[in-house]
CSV table of C-alpha atoms in Angstrom, one decimal:
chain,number,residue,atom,x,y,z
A,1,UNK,CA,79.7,85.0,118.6
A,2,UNK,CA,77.4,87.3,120.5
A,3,UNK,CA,78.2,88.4,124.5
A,4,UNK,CA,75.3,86.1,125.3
A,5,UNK,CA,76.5,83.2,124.5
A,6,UNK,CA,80.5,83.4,125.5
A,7,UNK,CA,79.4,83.2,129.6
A,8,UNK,CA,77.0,80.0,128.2
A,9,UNK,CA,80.1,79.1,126.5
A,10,UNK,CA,82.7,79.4,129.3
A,11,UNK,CA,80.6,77.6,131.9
A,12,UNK,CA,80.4,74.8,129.6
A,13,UNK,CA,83.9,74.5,129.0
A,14,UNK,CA,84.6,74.7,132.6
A,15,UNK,CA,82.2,71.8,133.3
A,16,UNK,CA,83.3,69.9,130.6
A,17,UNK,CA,87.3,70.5,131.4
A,18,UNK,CA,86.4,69.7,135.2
A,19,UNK,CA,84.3,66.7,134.4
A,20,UNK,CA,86.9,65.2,132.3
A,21,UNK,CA,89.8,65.4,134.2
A,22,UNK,CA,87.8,64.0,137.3
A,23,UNK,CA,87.1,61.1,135.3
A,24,UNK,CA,90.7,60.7,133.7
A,25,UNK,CA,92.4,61.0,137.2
A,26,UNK,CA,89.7,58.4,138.8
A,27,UNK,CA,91.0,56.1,135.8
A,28,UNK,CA,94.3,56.6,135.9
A,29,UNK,CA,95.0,56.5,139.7
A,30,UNK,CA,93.5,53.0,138.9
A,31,UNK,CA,95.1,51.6,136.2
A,32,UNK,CA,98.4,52.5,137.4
A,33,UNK,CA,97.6,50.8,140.9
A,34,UNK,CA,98.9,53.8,142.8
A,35,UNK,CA,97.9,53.1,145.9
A,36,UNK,CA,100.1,49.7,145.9
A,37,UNK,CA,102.6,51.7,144.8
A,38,UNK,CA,102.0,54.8,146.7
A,39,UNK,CA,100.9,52.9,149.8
A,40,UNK,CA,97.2,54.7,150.1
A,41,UNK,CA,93.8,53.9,150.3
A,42,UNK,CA,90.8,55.3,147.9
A,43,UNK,CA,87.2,55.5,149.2
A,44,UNK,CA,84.9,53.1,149.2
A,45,UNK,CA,82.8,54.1,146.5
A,46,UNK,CA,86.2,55.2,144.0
A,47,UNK,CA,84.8,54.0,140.5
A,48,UNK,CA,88.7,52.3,140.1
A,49,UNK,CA,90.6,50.2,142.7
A,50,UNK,CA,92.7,49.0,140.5
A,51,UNK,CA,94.1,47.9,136.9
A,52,UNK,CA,91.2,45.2,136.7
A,53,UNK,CA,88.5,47.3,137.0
A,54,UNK,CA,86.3,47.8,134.8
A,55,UNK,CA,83.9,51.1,133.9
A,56,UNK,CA,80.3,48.3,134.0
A,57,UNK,CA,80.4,44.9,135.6
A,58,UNK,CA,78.7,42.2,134.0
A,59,UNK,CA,75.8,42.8,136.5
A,60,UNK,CA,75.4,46.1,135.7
A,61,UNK,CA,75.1,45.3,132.2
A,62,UNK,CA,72.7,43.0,132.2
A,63,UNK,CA,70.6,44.5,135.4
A,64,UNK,CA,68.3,46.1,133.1
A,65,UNK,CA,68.2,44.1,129.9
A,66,UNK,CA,64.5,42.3,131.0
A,67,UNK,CA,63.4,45.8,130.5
A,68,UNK,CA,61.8,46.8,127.0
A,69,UNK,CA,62.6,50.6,127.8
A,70,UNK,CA,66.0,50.3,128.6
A,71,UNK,CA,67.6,50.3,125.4
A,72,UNK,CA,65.9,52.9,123.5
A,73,UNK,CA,66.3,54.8,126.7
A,74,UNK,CA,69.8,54.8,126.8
A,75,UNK,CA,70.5,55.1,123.1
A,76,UNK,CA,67.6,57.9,122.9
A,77,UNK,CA,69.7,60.2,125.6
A,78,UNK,CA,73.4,59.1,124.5
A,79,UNK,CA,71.5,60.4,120.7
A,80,UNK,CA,70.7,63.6,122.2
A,81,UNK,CA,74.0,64.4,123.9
A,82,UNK,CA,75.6,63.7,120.5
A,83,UNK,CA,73.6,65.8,118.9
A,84,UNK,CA,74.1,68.5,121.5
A,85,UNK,CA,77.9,68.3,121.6
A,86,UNK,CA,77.9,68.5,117.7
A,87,UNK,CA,75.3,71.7,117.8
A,88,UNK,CA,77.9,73.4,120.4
A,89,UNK,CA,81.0,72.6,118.9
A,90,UNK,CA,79.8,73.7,115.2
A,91,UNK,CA,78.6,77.4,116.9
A,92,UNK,CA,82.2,77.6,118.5
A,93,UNK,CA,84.0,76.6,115.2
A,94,UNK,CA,81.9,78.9,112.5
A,95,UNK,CA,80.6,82.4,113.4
A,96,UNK,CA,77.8,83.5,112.2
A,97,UNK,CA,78.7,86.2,109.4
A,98,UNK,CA,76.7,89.0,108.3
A,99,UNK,CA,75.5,89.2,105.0
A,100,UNK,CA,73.9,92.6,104.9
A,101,UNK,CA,74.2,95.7,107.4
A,102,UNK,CA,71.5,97.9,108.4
A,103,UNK,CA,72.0,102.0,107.8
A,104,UNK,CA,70.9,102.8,111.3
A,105,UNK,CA,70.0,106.0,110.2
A,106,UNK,CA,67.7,105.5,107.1
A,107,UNK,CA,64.2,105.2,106.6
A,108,UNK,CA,63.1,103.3,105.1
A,109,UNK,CA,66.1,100.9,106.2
A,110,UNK,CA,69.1,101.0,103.4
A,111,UNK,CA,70.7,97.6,103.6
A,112,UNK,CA,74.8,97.3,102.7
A,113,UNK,CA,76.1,94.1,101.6
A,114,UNK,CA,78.4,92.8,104.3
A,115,UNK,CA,81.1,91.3,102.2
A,116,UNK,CA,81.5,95.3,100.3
A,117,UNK,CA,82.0,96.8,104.2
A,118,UNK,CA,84.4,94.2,104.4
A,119,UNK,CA,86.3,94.9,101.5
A,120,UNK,CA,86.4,98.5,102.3
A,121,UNK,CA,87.4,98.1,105.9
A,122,UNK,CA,90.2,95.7,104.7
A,123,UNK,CA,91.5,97.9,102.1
A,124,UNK,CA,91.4,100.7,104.5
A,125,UNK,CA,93.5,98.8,107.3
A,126,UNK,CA,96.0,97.7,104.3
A,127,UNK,CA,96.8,100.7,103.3
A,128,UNK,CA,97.8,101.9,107.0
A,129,UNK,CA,101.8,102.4,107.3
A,130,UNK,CA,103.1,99.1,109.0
A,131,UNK,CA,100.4,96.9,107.7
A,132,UNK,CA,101.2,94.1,104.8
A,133,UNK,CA,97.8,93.0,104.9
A,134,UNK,CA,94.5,92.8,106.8
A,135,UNK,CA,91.3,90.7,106.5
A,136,UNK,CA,87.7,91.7,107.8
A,137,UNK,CA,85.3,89.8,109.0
A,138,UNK,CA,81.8,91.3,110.0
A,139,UNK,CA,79.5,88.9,112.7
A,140,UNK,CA,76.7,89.2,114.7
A,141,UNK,CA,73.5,91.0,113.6
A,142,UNK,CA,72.8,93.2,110.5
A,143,UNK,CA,71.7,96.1,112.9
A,144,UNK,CA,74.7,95.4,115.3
A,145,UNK,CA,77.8,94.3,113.9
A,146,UNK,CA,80.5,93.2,114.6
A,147,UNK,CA,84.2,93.4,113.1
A,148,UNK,CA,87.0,90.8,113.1
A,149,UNK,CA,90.2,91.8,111.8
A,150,UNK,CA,93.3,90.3,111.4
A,151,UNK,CA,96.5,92.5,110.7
A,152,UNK,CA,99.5,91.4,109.1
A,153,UNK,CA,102.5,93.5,110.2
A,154,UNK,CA,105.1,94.7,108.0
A,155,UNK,CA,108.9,94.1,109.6
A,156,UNK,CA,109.5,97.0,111.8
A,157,UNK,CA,106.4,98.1,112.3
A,158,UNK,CA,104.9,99.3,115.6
A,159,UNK,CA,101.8,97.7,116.8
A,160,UNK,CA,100.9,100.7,119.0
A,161,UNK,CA,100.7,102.6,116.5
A,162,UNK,CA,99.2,100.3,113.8
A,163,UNK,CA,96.2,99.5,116.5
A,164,UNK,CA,96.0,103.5,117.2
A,165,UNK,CA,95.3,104.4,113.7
A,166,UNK,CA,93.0,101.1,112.5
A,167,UNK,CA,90.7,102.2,115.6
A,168,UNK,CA,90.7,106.2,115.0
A,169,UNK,CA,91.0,106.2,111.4
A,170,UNK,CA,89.1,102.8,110.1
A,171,UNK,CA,87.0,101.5,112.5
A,172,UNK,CA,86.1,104.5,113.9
A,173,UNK,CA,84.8,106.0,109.9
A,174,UNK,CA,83.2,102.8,109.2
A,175,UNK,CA,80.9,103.4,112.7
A,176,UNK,CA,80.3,106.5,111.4
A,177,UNK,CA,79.8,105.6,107.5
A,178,UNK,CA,77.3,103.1,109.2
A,179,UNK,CA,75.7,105.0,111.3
A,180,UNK,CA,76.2,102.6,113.9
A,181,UNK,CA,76.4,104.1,118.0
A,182,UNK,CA,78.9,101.7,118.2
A,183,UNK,CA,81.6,98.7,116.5
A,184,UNK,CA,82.5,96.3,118.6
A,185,UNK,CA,85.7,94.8,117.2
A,186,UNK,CA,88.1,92.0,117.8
A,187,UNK,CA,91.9,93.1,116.1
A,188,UNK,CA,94.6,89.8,115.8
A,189,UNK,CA,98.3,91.0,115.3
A,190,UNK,CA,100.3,88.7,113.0
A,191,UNK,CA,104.1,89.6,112.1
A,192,UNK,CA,105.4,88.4,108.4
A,193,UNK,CA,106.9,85.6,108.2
A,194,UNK,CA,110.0,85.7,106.1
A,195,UNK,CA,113.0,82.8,105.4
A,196,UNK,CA,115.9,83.7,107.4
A,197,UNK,CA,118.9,85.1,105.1
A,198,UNK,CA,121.9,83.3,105.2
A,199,UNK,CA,125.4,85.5,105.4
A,200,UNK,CA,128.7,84.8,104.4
């Protein structure tokens, strides 16, 4: 996901988080009928006084039903945030992954097949001591990638030194190989899992 969009990403999930649990308290204070219980009043306008309420009174339903434009109004905008929520929750769960990478330093401009950089970074990080296996992915653009790997660590391994070596000895040739100013790369730590043994 590229640095644009994670602050576009973090404000919605802020608003989205705040907005929800605004709502859920508002119900809930009603539909337990806390303030009988708690012996308080809510405002005037609070959407739920109590366990009877309901989100749109029969008046408010029909208060606009006379109205040819209502309808496909309504559905026309609740289509839209559909449609929006789906757009925004498919770029959080899928990054875009690069399928070629750019030489920076050809001309004219040599192209690399993503997936072979990723192979080669992979099998570069695997064969670091401490390491049971890595996986590589490249995202972003083809003249600006970037790298997400995920290390497996052997038992006993130190992840100081695993992370040292993967960034001074593979990410750091790949920038180079690339001819890339820089690599910016995301590194997830993962320790084997094994059965327990049982002694005795």
């Amino acid at each position: 996901m590229s640095a644009v969009l994670r602050p576009v990403n973090r404000v919605l999930v802020g608003l989205a988080g705040l907005v929800l649990v605004a709502l859920g308290g508002a119900v809930l204070v009603g539909a337990l009928d806390l303030p009988r219980h708690w012996d308080f009043s809510l405002p005037s306008g609070w959407p739920f006084q109590g366990p009877d309420d309901v989100l749109l009174t029969d008046a408010d339903r029909r208060r606009w039903r006379h109205r040819r434009w209502w309808w496909p109004v309504v559905i026309g905008v609740l289509a839209v945030l559909v449609l929006v929520a789906l757009w925004w929750l498919l770029g959080q769960l899928r990054r875009r992954r690069v399928r070629d990478v750019a030489l920076a330093d050809d001309d004219p401009v040599v192209l690399v097949r993503g997936h072979a950089v990723e192979e080669a970074l992979a099998a570069e990080a695997g064969a670091l001591d401490g390491v049971e296996r890595a996986v590589v992915v490249l995202s972003g653009r083809r003249a600006a990638p970037e790298v997400r790997v995920t290390i497996v660590l052997s038992p006993g391994a130190v992840p100081e030194a695993v992370l040292r070596r993967l960034r001074t000895e593979v990410l750091e040739a790949g920038r180079t190989s690339l001819g890339l100013g820089r690599l910016p790369a995301e590194v997830r730590l993962r320790a084997l899992r094994h059965r327990a043994e049982r002694v005795g």
